[in-house]
Each structure stands twice: as C-alpha cells, then as structure tokens.
Amino acid sequence: MAVQTRVVSIFFIQLVLLAVSGLNRANGAGLRTGYYDESCPDAETIALKTIRKAISKDVTLAAALLRLHFHDCFVRGCEASVLLDAAEEGDAEKDASPNFSLRGYDVIDDVKSAIEKSCPGVVSCADILALAARDAVRLTGGSFWKAETGRRDGRISLSKEADENLPSSNFNIAQLKQNFASKGLTKKDLAVLSGNNNSNHGKKIIELDLIPFTHRRFCFILLLSGAHTIGVASCFVITDRLYNFTGRSDTDPALDPTFASELKKKCKPGGGGPFLELDQGSSTISDAHFYKAVRQNRGLLTTDAALLNDHVTRAYVNRQSTSAAAGATFGRDFGESMVKMGEIGVLTGNEGEIRKRCAFVN
C-alpha cells in the first residue's frame, strides 16, 4: 500500500512538473529582448533594412507579414511551422485552406539569407517572423515595441492543425473569445489585436509617401491580428453577409444599411467584384480609423462587428474611437499584446532547431 501511494505521489509530481513546464513555454520562458546582442548584434538592423526595402516596393506586404506571424503563433505556437513546405507524409500548414492566401514567404527568406551571411546558424526563422511583424507595423506608421527573441524553430507542420486552430472571418464573439482564450489571450488582447493603431496620430513615414497603392495583384484576408487597419479582402469573404446572412437572402442587420448598399454596388452575389479595403479609406496606413468604423457598424468582416457584442471588447472599441489620447494608449496596448502573442508555445533552449532555410527542416 505504501509503495502504491509512493508511486501515485511520484506520478502526481511528474504531472505537476509537466504542467509547469508547459506553462513556462506558453508564457515565453527563455525569451528576452536583445537575445542576439552578442551572438548576432546586427540581426535586427539587417531585418529592418530588408523589410523596409520590400515594403517600399509593395506596401501591402506589411499586412501580409503581420498575418504570417499571427498564423504561425496560433498553430503549434510561434515556432515557424507555417513556413515549412509539405513533407512526403502529408500537407503542411501553408497548404491548409485558411493559409492559401498567405504571402510574404519570400521576404522572410530574404531576411534569413541576409542574416545567415552575417551570422550563420544563429537566428531562428521564428524570431525573424516576430521581427518582421514588428517592423511591418513600424514601417506603416504604427507603434514600435521591443520584440522578445530567443525562439527556436519547430520541425512539424500539419495542415489539419491550421484548420483546427485558426479563427474564421465568420466567427461570432463567443467563438473568438474561446479561440483566443485557448492561446492564453484575453478579451482585451482580442480587441487590441483586431486593430493596429498609429501612435503617431495618422502621420505617414516618408517611405509611404512615395508608394502608390494597388491591390489588384493578390488576394488575402486578415484574420484579427492582421490588424484590420491595413490590408484588403475579396468580395467573396462578405458575400453571405451582404446577400444571405441567415440563409434567407438577407443582409447582416449589424451592418450599417448605407454601407451595405455601397458594398453591394461593388460586390455581386457569388463573390464577384473588386478587392475591398479592410479599413475603408485607410488601408495602407496604421491609424485609428478602424475602431471608428467598427463603432459606426461599418466594419467589413463579421469578426469586426463581433467586437461590439461583448462589454469588454465594445468598451475598448468605444475608447479607441472617441478618446483624444487613443493613439498613444493603443500603441502601448498593441505592443504588449503582440509580445504576449509572440510567447505562445515557444521552443527555447535545446528544443527544436535553428533552420538553415525556413521552408525546410535541417
């Protein structure tokens, strides 16, 4: 009997240790700012330079890079599994339907290649994704935060896990809250990561003044952390919301009627039509307009309108759309939530690997 009790006690202790270990990973244990200060001191400078060059040619890449980081972190954690090509035994995350329209892989590869020339085998692809997301926001006039680094890269990427973990653009508020809570994120994080404000109160950085905006060359949808203030979506995404919301040939009552009429002139039943700015009139600049649009029931996606259906997220929308200090407070909040998201399920220490090429395990 004593032996059985001892075995049970040891087993319980092992379970506790495993739980604590998992909690530490989820909370980003092992990450810190300036992780590469000694091993690769120019890493962040090289990343910024490369990303600036890419965005100066195509400003829409900013939203794409932000989205890549989000889609990575919500599946297996922030360990660059979204970058892996499919292995022989199955499809990778990038082959899952929510990821068909992901782009920016070539930019990440360019950053990796440039850093490898300076510091071979030191900087992970997972960290490059985090730096790219931070710099994409920075280069579109948004807030700046000190990105934690020290992640290592995973070796597994499965399409079914992307289907199971990524939120849909049609999620209601209950589904969104559950999805974010499963990743250790709060309702405030949900509200914050749905918009990407500009702590500079709408001022463009000099690069953007030289870039003509076009969205004819691609199709992508930002799901939440794409920060709906930048980017575009196809008419197909909102067809049901405009023409068949409940299956009775109706329009979503949460959508402003005038705005719905404007959208119907552009989008035809079945999804035909042009690409639409997620933040109407402000889709290439990170600014406060997104929250104002949501408050006026002019958010493009169902997930935008869903923010008004919870008292915490609704209060945040109201505060950011009406407060004179909204830009400053959001800049801080967004940085904090991005750092928190970047800690989800990270691999550190001896876990995982540092890939030589981001699309392939070593």
PDB file of N, CA and C in Angstrom, residues 167-230:
ATOM      1  N   PRO A 167      -8.793  31.123 -36.299  1.00  0.00           N
ATOM      2  CA  PRO A 167     -10.166  31.632 -36.267  1.00  0.00           C
ATOM      3  C   PRO A 167     -10.657  31.965 -37.666  1.00  0.00           C
ATOM      4  N   SER A 168     -11.940  31.826 -37.859  1.00  0.00           N
ATOM      5  CA  SER A 168     -12.551  32.142 -39.146  1.00  0.00           C
ATOM      6  C   SER A 168     -13.017  33.586 -39.173  1.00  0.00           C
ATOM      7  N   SER A 169     -13.087  34.159 -40.373  1.00  0.00           N
ATOM      8  CA  SER A 169     -13.586  35.533 -40.513  1.00  0.00           C
ATOM      9  C   SER A 169     -15.072  35.623 -40.198  1.00  0.00           C
ATOM     10  N   ASN A 170     -15.747  34.456 -40.050  1.00  0.00           N
ATOM     11  CA  ASN A 170     -17.171  34.442 -39.734  1.00  0.00           C
ATOM     12  C   ASN A 170     -17.443  34.093 -38.273  1.00  0.00           C
ATOM     13  N   PHE A 171     -16.412  33.994 -37.451  1.00  0.00           N
ATOM     14  CA  PHE A 171     -16.610  33.665 -36.036  1.00  0.00           C
ATOM     15  C   PHE A 171     -17.439  34.733 -35.336  1.00  0.00           C
ATOM     16  N   ASN A 172     -18.331  34.270 -34.431  1.00  0.00           N
ATOM     17  CA  ASN A 172     -19.038  35.213 -33.572  1.00  0.00           C
ATOM     18  C   ASN A 172     -18.172  35.508 -32.349  1.00  0.00           C
ATOM     19  N   ILE A 173     -18.651  36.375 -31.473  1.00  0.00           N
ATOM     20  CA  ILE A 173     -17.824  36.824 -30.358  1.00  0.00           C
ATOM     21  C   ILE A 173     -17.505  35.686 -29.395  1.00  0.00           C
ATOM     22  N   ALA A 174     -18.436  34.763 -29.191  1.00  0.00           N
ATOM     23  CA  ALA A 174     -18.176  33.640 -28.292  1.00  0.00           C
ATOM     24  C   ALA A 174     -17.064  32.751 -28.841  1.00  0.00           C
ATOM     25  N   GLN A 175     -17.103  32.497 -30.144  1.00  0.00           N
ATOM     26  CA  GLN A 175     -16.067  31.676 -30.771  1.00  0.00           C
ATOM     27  C   GLN A 175     -14.713  32.377 -30.747  1.00  0.00           C
ATOM     28  N   LEU A 176     -14.715  33.680 -30.960  1.00  0.00           N
ATOM     29  CA  LEU A 176     -13.465  34.438 -30.929  1.00  0.00           C
ATOM     30  C   LEU A 176     -12.850  34.411 -29.536  1.00  0.00           C
ATOM     31  N   LYS A 177     -13.677  34.620 -28.509  1.00  0.00           N
ATOM     32  CA  LYS A 177     -13.164  34.631 -27.142  1.00  0.00           C
ATOM     33  C   LYS A 177     -12.603  33.263 -26.768  1.00  0.00           C
ATOM     34  N   GLN A 178     -13.295  32.201 -27.171  1.00  0.00           N
ATOM     35  CA  GLN A 178     -12.814  30.857 -26.856  1.00  0.00           C
ATOM     36  C   GLN A 178     -11.507  30.573 -27.574  1.00  0.00           C
ATOM     37  N   ASN A 179     -11.417  30.995 -28.829  1.00  0.00           N
ATOM     38  CA  ASN A 179     -10.210  30.760 -29.617  1.00  0.00           C
ATOM     39  C   ASN A 179      -9.011  31.477 -29.007  1.00  0.00           C
ATOM     40  N   PHE A 180      -9.200  32.727 -28.627  1.00  0.00           N
ATOM     41  CA  PHE A 180      -8.100  33.494 -28.031  1.00  0.00           C
ATOM     42  C   PHE A 180      -7.753  32.970 -26.638  1.00  0.00           C
ATOM     43  N   ALA A 181      -8.770  32.608 -25.854  1.00  0.00           N
ATOM     44  CA  ALA A 181      -8.512  32.089 -24.507  1.00  0.00           C
ATOM     45  C   ALA A 181      -7.697  30.802 -24.563  1.00  0.00           C
ATOM     46  N   SER A 182      -7.929  29.994 -25.586  1.00  0.00           N
ATOM     47  CA  SER A 182      -7.184  28.737 -25.714  1.00  0.00           C
ATOM     48  C   SER A 182      -5.701  28.984 -25.950  1.00  0.00           C
ATOM     49  N   LYS A 183      -5.348  30.195 -26.361  1.00  0.00           N
ATOM     50  CA  LYS A 183      -3.945  30.555 -26.575  1.00  0.00           C
ATOM     51  C   LYS A 183      -3.395  31.411 -25.432  1.00  0.00           C
ATOM     52  N   GLY A 184      -4.184  31.559 -24.375  1.00  0.00           N
ATOM     53  CA  GLY A 184      -3.737  32.347 -23.242  1.00  0.00           C
ATOM     54  C   GLY A 184      -3.913  33.840 -23.426  1.00  0.00           C
ATOM     55  N   LEU A 185      -4.776  34.239 -24.361  1.00  0.00           N
ATOM     56  CA  LEU A 185      -5.009  35.645 -24.638  1.00  0.00           C
ATOM     57  C   LEU A 185      -6.367  36.082 -24.095  1.00  0.00           C
ATOM     58  N   THR A 186      -6.464  37.320 -23.651  1.00  0.00           N
ATOM     59  CA  THR A 186      -7.668  37.836 -23.017  1.00  0.00           C
ATOM     60  C   THR A 186      -8.594  38.517 -24.025  1.00  0.00           C
ATOM     61  N   LYS A 187      -9.751  38.945 -23.507  1.00  0.00           N
ATOM     62  CA  LYS A 187     -10.694  39.690 -24.353  1.00  0.00           C
ATOM     63  C   LYS A 187     -10.092  41.034 -24.762  1.00  0.00           C
ATOM     64  N   LYS A 188      -9.288  41.619 -23.897  1.00  0.00           N
ATOM     65  CA  LYS A 188      -8.619  42.855 -24.282  1.00  0.00           C
ATOM     66  C   LYS A 188      -7.639  42.595 -25.426  1.00  0.00           C
ATOM     67  N   ASP A 189      -6.905  41.487 -25.345  1.00  0.00           N
ATOM     68  CA  ASP A 189      -5.992  41.128 -26.437  1.00  0.00           C
ATOM     69  C   ASP A 189      -6.764  40.965 -27.743  1.00  0.00           C
ATOM     70  N   LEU A 190      -7.940  40.366 -27.654  1.00  0.00           N
ATOM     71  CA  LEU A 190      -8.783  40.193 -28.835  1.00  0.00           C
ATOM     72  C   LEU A 190      -9.124  41.533 -29.454  1.00  0.00           C
ATOM     73  N   ALA A 191      -9.549  42.483 -28.619  1.00  0.00           N
ATOM     74  CA  ALA A 191      -9.910  43.806 -29.124  1.00  0.00           C
ATOM     75  C   ALA A 191      -8.701  44.535 -29.683  1.00  0.00           C
ATOM     76  N   VAL A 192      -7.575  44.413 -28.985  1.00  0.00           N
ATOM     77  CA  VAL A 192      -6.360  45.123 -29.394  1.00  0.00           C
ATOM     78  C   VAL A 192      -5.815  44.572 -30.700  1.00  0.00           C
ATOM     79  N   LEU A 193      -5.744  43.241 -30.817  1.00  0.00           N
ATOM     80  CA  LEU A 193      -5.138  42.627 -31.997  1.00  0.00           C
ATOM     81  C   LEU A 193      -6.053  42.669 -33.215  1.00  0.00           C
ATOM     82  N   SER A 194      -7.276  43.142 -33.024  1.00  0.00           N
ATOM     83  CA  SER A 194      -8.176  43.312 -34.160  1.00  0.00           C
ATOM     84  C   SER A 194      -7.937  44.631 -34.872  1.00  0.00           C
ATOM     85  N   GLY A 195      -7.148  45.480 -34.306  1.00  0.00           N
ATOM     86  CA  GLY A 195      -6.867  46.767 -34.933  1.00  0.00           C
ATOM     87  C   GLY A 195      -5.435  47.147 -34.677  1.00  0.00           C
ATOM     88  N   ASN A 196      -4.852  47.867 -35.564  1.00  0.00           N
ATOM     89  CA  ASN A 196      -3.462  48.299 -35.382  1.00  0.00           C
ATOM     90  C   ASN A 196      -3.425  49.795 -35.548  1.00  0.00           C
ATOM     91  N   ASN A 197      -3.371  50.506 -34.433  1.00  0.00           N
ATOM     92  CA  ASN A 197      -3.475  51.958 -34.450  1.00  0.00           C
ATOM     93  C   ASN A 197      -2.144  52.594 -34.794  1.00  0.00           C
ATOM     94  N   ASN A 198      -2.139  53.888 -34.818  1.00  0.00           N
ATOM     95  CA  ASN A 198      -0.933  54.648 -35.131  1.00  0.00           C
ATOM     96  C   ASN A 198      -0.633  55.595 -33.990  1.00  0.00           C
ATOM     97  N   SER A 199       0.428  55.334 -33.268  1.00  0.00           N
ATOM     98  CA  SER A 199       0.771  56.200 -32.142  1.00  0.00           C
ATOM     99  C   SER A 199       1.267  57.556 -32.599  1.00  0.00           C
ATOM    100  N   ASN A 200       1.472  57.692 -33.913  1.00  0.00           N
ATOM    101  CA  ASN A 200       1.883  58.983 -34.460  1.00  0.00           C
ATOM    102  C   ASN A 200       0.687  59.779 -34.987  1.00  0.00           C
ATOM    103  N   HIS A 201      -0.516  59.325 -34.606  1.00  0.00           N
ATOM    104  CA  HIS A 201      -1.752  60.049 -34.950  1.00  0.00           C
ATOM    105  C   HIS A 201      -1.888  60.294 -36.451  1.00  0.00           C
ATOM    106  N   GLY A 202      -1.693  59.221 -37.232  1.00  0.00           N
ATOM    107  CA  GLY A 202      -2.002  59.310 -38.650  1.00  0.00           C
ATOM    108  C   GLY A 202      -0.876  59.782 -39.533  1.00  0.00           C
ATOM    109  N   LYS A 203       0.271  60.129 -38.989  1.00  0.00           N
ATOM    110  CA  LYS A 203       1.368  60.593 -39.841  1.00  0.00           C
ATOM    111  C   LYS A 203       1.994  59.430 -40.580  1.00  0.00           C
ATOM    112  N   LYS A 204       2.243  59.603 -41.858  1.00  0.00           N
ATOM    113  CA  LYS A 204       2.905  58.573 -42.645  1.00  0.00           C
ATOM    114  C   LYS A 204       4.417  58.676 -42.464  1.00  0.00           C
ATOM    115  N   ILE A 205       5.091  57.533 -42.547  1.00  0.00           N
ATOM    116  CA  ILE A 205       6.532  57.605 -42.614  1.00  0.00           C
ATOM    117  C   ILE A 205       6.901  57.962 -44.039  1.00  0.00           C
ATOM    118  N   ILE A 206       8.096  58.442 -44.241  1.00  0.00           N
ATOM    119  CA  ILE A 206       8.463  59.001 -45.526  1.00  0.00           C
ATOM    120  C   ILE A 206       8.375  57.990 -46.660  1.00  0.00           C
ATOM    121  N   GLU A 207       8.675  56.697 -46.362  1.00  0.00           N
ATOM    122  CA  GLU A 207       8.628  55.701 -47.419  1.00  0.00           C
ATOM    123  C   GLU A 207       7.231  55.618 -48.047  1.00  0.00           C
ATOM    124  N   LEU A 208       6.182  55.712 -47.222  1.00  0.00           N
ATOM    125  CA  LEU A 208       4.834  55.520 -47.721  1.00  0.00           C
ATOM    126  C   LEU A 208       4.369  56.670 -48.602  1.00  0.00           C
ATOM    127  N   ASP A 209       4.943  57.834 -48.422  1.00  0.00           N
ATOM    128  CA  ASP A 209       4.561  58.960 -49.268  1.00  0.00           C
ATOM    129  C   ASP A 209       4.968  58.737 -50.721  1.00  0.00           C
ATOM    130  N   LEU A 210       5.868  57.786 -50.945  1.00  0.00           N
ATOM    131  CA  LEU A 210       6.389  57.560 -52.287  1.00  0.00           C
ATOM    132  C   LEU A 210       5.772  56.336 -52.952  1.00  0.00           C
ATOM    133  N   ILE A 211       4.833  55.659 -52.242  1.00  0.00           N
ATOM    134  CA  ILE A 211       4.323  54.388 -52.744  1.00  0.00           C
ATOM    135  C   ILE A 211       2.885  54.519 -53.228  1.00  0.00           C
ATOM    136  N   PRO A 212       2.614  54.270 -54.501  1.00  0.00           N
ATOM    137  CA  PRO A 212       1.233  54.234 -54.969  1.00  0.00           C
ATOM    138  C   PRO A 212       0.570  52.953 -54.484  1.00  0.00           C
ATOM    139  N   PHE A 213      -0.679  53.032 -54.069  1.00  0.00           N
ATOM    140  CA  PHE A 213      -1.372  51.845 -53.544  1.00  0.00           C
ATOM    141  C   PHE A 213      -2.088  51.094 -54.658  1.00  0.00           C
ATOM    142  N   THR A 214      -1.873  49.775 -54.711  1.00  0.00           N
ATOM    143  CA  THR A 214      -2.643  48.930 -55.613  1.00  0.00           C
ATOM    144  C   THR A 214      -2.938  47.620 -54.922  1.00  0.00           C
ATOM    145  N   HIS A 215      -4.111  47.070 -55.128  1.00  0.00           N
ATOM    146  CA  HIS A 215      -4.408  45.771 -54.536  1.00  0.00           C
ATOM    147  C   HIS A 215      -4.944  44.800 -55.580  1.00  0.00           C
ATOM    148  N   ARG A 216      -4.564  44.973 -56.830  1.00  0.00           N
ATOM    149  CA  ARG A 216      -5.053  44.093 -57.884  1.00  0.00           C
ATOM    150  C   ARG A 216      -4.247  42.796 -57.987  1.00  0.00           C
ATOM    151  N   ARG A 217      -3.063  42.753 -57.403  1.00  0.00           N
ATOM    152  CA  ARG A 217      -2.156  41.667 -57.670  1.00  0.00           C
ATOM    153  C   ARG A 217      -2.315  40.472 -56.737  1.00  0.00           C
ATOM    154  N   PHE A 218      -3.186  40.557 -55.738  1.00  0.00           N
ATOM    155  CA  PHE A 218      -3.221  39.475 -54.773  1.00  0.00           C
ATOM    156  C   PHE A 218      -4.573  39.392 -54.099  1.00  0.00           C
ATOM    157  N   CYS A 219      -4.767  38.299 -53.396  1.00  0.00           N
ATOM    158  CA  CYS A 219      -5.977  38.126 -52.582  1.00  0.00           C
ATOM    159  C   CYS A 219      -5.563  37.620 -51.212  1.00  0.00           C
ATOM    160  N   PHE A 220      -5.879  38.360 -50.182  1.00  0.00           N
ATOM    161  CA  PHE A 220      -5.660  37.840 -48.833  1.00  0.00           C
ATOM    162  C   PHE A 220      -6.659  38.447 -47.880  1.00  0.00           C
ATOM    163  N   ILE A 221      -6.902  37.734 -46.818  1.00  0.00           N
ATOM    164  CA  ILE A 221      -7.831  38.166 -45.794  1.00  0.00           C
ATOM    165  C   ILE A 221      -7.073  38.226 -44.485  1.00  0.00           C
ATOM    166  N   LEU A 222      -7.195  39.309 -43.774  1.00  0.00           N
ATOM    167  CA  LEU A 222      -6.581  39.383 -42.464  1.00  0.00           C
ATOM    168  C   LEU A 222      -7.561  38.844 -41.435  1.00  0.00           C
ATOM    169  N   LEU A 223      -7.110  37.888 -40.671  1.00  0.00           N
ATOM    170  CA  LEU A 223      -7.937  37.378 -39.591  1.00  0.00           C
ATOM    171  C   LEU A 223      -7.381  37.918 -38.287  1.00  0.00           C
ATOM    172  N   LEU A 224      -8.054  38.916 -37.739  1.00  0.00           N
ATOM    173  CA  LEU A 224      -7.706  39.518 -36.470  1.00  0.00           C
ATOM    174  C   LEU A 224      -6.332  40.143 -36.479  1.00  0.00           C
ATOM    175  N   SER A 225      -5.301  39.398 -36.098  1.00  0.00           N
ATOM    176  CA  SER A 225      -4.028  40.056 -35.903  1.00  0.00           C
ATOM    177  C   SER A 225      -3.467  40.665 -37.152  1.00  0.00           C
ATOM    178  N   GLY A 226      -4.030  40.502 -38.280  1.00  0.00           N
ATOM    179  CA  GLY A 226      -3.577  41.260 -39.427  1.00  0.00           C
ATOM    180  C   GLY A 226      -3.823  42.701 -39.150  1.00  0.00           C
ATOM    181  N   ALA A 227      -4.469  42.971 -38.045  1.00  0.00           N
ATOM    182  CA  ALA A 227      -4.732  44.335 -37.671  1.00  0.00           C
ATOM    183  C   ALA A 227      -5.482  44.973 -38.808  1.00  0.00           C
ATOM    184  N   HIS A 228      -6.800  44.930 -38.739  1.00  0.00           N
ATOM    185  CA  HIS A 228      -7.630  45.258 -39.886  1.00  0.00           C
ATOM    186  C   HIS A 228      -7.510  46.685 -40.364  1.00  0.00           C
ATOM    187  N   THR A 229      -6.668  47.453 -39.761  1.00  0.00           N
ATOM    188  CA  THR A 229      -6.456  48.799 -40.270  1.00  0.00           C
ATOM    189  C   THR A 229      -5.644  48.802 -41.559  1.00  0.00           C
ATOM    190  N   ILE A 230      -4.941  47.705 -41.873  1.00  0.00           N
ATOM    191  CA  ILE A 230      -4.187  47.636 -43.122  1.00  0.00           C
ATOM    192  C   ILE A 230      -4.546  46.345 -43.838  1.00  0.00           C
TER     193      ILE A 230
END
